[in-house]
CSV table of C-alpha atoms in Angstrom, one decimal:
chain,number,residue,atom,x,y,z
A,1163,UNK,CA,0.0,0.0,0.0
A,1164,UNK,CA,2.5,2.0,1.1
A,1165,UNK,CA,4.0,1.8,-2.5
A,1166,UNK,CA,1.3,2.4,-4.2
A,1167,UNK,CA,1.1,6.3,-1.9
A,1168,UNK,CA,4.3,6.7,-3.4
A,1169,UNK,CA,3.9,6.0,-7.1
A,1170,UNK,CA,0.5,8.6,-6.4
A,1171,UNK,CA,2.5,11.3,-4.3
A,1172,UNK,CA,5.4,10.8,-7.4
A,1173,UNK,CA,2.5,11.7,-10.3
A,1174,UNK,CA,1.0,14.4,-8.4
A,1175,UNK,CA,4.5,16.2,-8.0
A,1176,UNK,CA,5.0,15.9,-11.7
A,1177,UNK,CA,1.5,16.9,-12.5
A,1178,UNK,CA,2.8,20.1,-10.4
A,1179,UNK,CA,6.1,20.5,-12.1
A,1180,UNK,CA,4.0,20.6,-15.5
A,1181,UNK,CA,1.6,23.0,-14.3
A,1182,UNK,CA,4.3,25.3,-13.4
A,1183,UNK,CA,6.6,24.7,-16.4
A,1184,UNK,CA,2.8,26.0,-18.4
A,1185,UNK,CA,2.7,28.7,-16.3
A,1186,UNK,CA,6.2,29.9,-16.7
A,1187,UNK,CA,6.1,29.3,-20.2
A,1188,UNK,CA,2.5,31.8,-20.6
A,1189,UNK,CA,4.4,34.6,-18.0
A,1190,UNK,CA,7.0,34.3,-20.7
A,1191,UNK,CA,5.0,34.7,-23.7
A,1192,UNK,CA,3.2,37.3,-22.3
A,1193,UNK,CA,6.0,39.0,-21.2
A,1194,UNK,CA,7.5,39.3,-24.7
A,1195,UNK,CA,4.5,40.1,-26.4
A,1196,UNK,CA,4.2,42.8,-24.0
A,1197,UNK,CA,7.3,44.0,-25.2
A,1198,UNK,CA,7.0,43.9,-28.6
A,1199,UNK,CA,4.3,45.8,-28.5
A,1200,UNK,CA,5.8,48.1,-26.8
A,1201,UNK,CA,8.5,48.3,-29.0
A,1202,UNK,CA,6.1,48.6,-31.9
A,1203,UNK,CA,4.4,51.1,-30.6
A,1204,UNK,CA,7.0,53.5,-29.2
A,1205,UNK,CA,8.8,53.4,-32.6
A,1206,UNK,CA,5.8,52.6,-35.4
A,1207,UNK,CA,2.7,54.5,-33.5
A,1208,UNK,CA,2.3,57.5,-31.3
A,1209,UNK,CA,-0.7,59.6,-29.6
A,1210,UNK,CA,-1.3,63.3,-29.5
A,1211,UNK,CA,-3.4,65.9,-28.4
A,1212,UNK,CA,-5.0,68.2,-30.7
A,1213,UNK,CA,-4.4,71.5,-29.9
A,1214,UNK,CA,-6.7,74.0,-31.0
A,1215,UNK,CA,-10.1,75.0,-33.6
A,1216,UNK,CA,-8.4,74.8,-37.1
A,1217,UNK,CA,-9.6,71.5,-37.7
A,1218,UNK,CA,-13.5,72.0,-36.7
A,1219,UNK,CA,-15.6,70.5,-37.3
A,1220,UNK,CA,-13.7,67.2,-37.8
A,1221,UNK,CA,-11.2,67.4,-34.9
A,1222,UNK,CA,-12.0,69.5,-31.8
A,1223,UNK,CA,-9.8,70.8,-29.0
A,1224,UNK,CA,-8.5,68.1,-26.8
A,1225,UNK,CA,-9.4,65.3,-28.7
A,1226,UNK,CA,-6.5,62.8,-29.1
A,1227,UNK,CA,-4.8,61.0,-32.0
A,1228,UNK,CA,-3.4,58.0,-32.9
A,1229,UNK,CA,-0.5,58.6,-35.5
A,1230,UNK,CA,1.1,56.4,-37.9
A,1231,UNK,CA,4.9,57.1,-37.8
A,1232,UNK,CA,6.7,55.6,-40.6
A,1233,UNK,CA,6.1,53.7,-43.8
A,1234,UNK,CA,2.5,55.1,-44.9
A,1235,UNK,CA,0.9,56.7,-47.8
A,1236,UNK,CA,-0.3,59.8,-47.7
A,1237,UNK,CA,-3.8,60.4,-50.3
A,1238,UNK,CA,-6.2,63.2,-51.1
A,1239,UNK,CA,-7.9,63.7,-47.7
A,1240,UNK,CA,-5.5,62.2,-45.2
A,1241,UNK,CA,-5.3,64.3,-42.1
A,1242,UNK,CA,-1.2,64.2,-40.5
A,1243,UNK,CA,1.1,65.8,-38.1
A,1244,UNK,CA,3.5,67.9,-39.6
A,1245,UNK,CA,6.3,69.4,-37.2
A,1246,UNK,CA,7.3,73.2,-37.8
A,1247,UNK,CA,9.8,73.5,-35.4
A,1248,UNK,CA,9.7,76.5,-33.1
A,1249,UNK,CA,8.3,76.1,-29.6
A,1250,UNK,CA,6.3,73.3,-28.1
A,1251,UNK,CA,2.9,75.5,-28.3
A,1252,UNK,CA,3.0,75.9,-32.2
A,1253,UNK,CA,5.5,72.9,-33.0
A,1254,UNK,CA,3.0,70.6,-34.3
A,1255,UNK,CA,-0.3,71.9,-36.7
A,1256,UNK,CA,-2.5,68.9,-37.8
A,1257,UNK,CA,-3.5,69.6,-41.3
A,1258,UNK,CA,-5.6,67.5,-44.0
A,1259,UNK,CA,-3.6,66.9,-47.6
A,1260,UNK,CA,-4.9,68.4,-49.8
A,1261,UNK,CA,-1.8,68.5,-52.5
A,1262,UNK,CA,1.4,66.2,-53.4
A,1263,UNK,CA,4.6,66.6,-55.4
A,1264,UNK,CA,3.8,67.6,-58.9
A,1265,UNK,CA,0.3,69.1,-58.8
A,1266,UNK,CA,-0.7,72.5,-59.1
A,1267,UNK,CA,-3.2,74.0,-56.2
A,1268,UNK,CA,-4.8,77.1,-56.9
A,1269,UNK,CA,-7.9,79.4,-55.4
A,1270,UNK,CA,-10.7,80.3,-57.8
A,1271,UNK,CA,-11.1,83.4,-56.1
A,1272,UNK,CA,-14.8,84.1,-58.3
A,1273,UNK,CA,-16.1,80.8,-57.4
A,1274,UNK,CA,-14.3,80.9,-53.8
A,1275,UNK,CA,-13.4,76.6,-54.2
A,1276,UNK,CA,-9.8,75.0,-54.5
A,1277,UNK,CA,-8.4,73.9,-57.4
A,1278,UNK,CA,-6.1,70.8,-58.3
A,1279,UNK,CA,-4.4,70.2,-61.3
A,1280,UNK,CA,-7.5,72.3,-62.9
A,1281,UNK,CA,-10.5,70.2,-61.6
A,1282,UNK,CA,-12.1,71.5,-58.3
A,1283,UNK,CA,-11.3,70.2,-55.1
A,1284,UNK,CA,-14.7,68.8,-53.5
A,1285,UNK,CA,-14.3,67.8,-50.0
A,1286,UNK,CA,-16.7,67.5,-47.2
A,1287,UNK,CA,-14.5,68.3,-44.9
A,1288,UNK,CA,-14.9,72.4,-44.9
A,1289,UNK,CA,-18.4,73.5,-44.2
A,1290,UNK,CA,-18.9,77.1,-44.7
A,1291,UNK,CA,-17.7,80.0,-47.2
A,1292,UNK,CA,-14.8,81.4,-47.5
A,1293,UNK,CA,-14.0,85.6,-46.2
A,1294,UNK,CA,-13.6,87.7,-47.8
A,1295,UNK,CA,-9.7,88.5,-46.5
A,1296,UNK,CA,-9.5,84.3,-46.9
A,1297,UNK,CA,-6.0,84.8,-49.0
A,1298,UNK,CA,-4.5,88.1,-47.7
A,1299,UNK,CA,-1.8,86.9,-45.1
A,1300,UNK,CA,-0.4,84.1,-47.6
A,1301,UNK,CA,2.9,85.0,-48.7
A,1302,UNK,CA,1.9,82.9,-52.0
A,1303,UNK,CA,-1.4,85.2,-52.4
A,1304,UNK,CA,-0.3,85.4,-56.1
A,1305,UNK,CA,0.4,82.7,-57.4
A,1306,UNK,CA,-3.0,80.7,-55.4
A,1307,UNK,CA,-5.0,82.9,-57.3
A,1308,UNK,CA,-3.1,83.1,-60.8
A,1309,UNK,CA,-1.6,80.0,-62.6
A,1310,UNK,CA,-1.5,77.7,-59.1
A,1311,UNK,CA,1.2,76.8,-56.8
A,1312,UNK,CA,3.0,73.7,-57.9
A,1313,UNK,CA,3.9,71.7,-54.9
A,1314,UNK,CA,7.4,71.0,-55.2
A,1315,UNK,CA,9.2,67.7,-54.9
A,1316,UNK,CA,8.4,65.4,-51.7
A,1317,UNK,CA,6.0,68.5,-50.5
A,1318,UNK,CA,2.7,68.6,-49.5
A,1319,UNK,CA,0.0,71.1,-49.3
A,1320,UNK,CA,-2.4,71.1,-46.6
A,1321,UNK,CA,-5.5,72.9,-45.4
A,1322,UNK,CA,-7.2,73.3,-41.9
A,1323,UNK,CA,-10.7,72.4,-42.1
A,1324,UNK,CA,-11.8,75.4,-40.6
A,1325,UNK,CA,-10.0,77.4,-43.2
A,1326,UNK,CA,-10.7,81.0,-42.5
A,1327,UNK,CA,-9.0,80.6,-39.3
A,1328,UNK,CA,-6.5,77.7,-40.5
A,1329,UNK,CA,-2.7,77.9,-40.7
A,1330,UNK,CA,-1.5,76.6,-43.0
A,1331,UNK,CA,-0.4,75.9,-46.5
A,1332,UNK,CA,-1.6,79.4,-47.7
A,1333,UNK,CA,0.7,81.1,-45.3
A,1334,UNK,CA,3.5,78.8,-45.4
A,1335,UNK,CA,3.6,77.2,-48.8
A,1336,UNK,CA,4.4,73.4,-49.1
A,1337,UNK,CA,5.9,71.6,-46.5
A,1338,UNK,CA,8.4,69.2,-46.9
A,1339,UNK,CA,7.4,65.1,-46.4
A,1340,UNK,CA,10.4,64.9,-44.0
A,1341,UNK,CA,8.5,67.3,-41.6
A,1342,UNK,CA,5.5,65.0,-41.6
A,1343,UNK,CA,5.4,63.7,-38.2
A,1344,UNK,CA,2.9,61.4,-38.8
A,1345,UNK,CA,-0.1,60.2,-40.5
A,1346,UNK,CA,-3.5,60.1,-38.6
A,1347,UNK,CA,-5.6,56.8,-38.7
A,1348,UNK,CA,-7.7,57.4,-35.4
A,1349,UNK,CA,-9.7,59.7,-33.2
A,1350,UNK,CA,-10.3,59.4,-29.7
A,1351,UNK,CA,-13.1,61.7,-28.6
């Protein structure tokens, strides 16, 4: 009998030793996964606060966003981060694209509506009309509302959604992809 307590008391203990090894072997997986993603995240994705009304309707104050960091695409309509140097107040402007290398933005100032590459820009983005005084502080006044602005090489130009009280690429121009922090794919509200 007293063999038999043995050969029980011997199965039990491995039993145990198995249900630790299982145990030590989830900690660990979830421990690495845990760091992956944080790697991923800290070097692939990034939050940040949206910092004041330029992009109302779509984005308000406060709200957060989740940013793509490296290896997108940016298309018509795409909202990103660009960084403009300067002081942690103003660094960062969050902008929607509205042109890339090559093409030729201009502002139809009769039929107050952007144009792109000669066809108008329809967007649902920008819900109002334009002011009258919408293109007097852009240093490329001219050239918006003659023959177009021609974003240059591995630029993009980019419009606040509120864009009477936007800035953006009508006061600075183009800005260069390599000052494109990131590209937006989510909104916390």
């Amino acid at each position: 009998m007293q063999e038999s307590a043995d050969k029980y008391s011997y199965f039990n203990e491995i039993k145990k030793e198995r249900r630790y090894r299982v145990v030590n072997i989830l900690l660990m997986c979830l421990i690495v996964a845990l760091l992956v993603a944080l790697i991923v995240f800290s070097t692939t994705l990034t939050t940040m606060l949206v910092k004041g009304d330029s992009m109302q309707p779509n984005l308000l104050d406060g709200n957060r966003i989740l940013l793509v960091k490296h290896h997108f695409t940016l298309d018509y309509g795409d909202i990103v981060v660009i960084d403009r140097g300067g002081s942690d107040d103003d660094r960062y402007i969050v902008k929607r694209v509205v042109g890339k290398s090559g093409d030729v933005v201009k502002f139809d100032v009769e039929k107050k509506l952007w144009v792109r590459n000669g066809k108008p820009i329809t967007d649902d983005y920008f819900d109002g009309e334009y002011s009258d005084s919408y293109l007097v502080s852009s240093s490329i006044e001219n050239e918006l509302k003659g023959e177009g602005f021609k974003v240059p090489d591995n630029g993009i130009f980019v419009l606040g959604d509120n864009r009477n009280i936007s800035n953006d690429s009508r006061q600075n121009g183009a800005f260069a992809m390599k000052k494109v922090v990131g590209k937006v794919i989510h909104v916390f509200n």
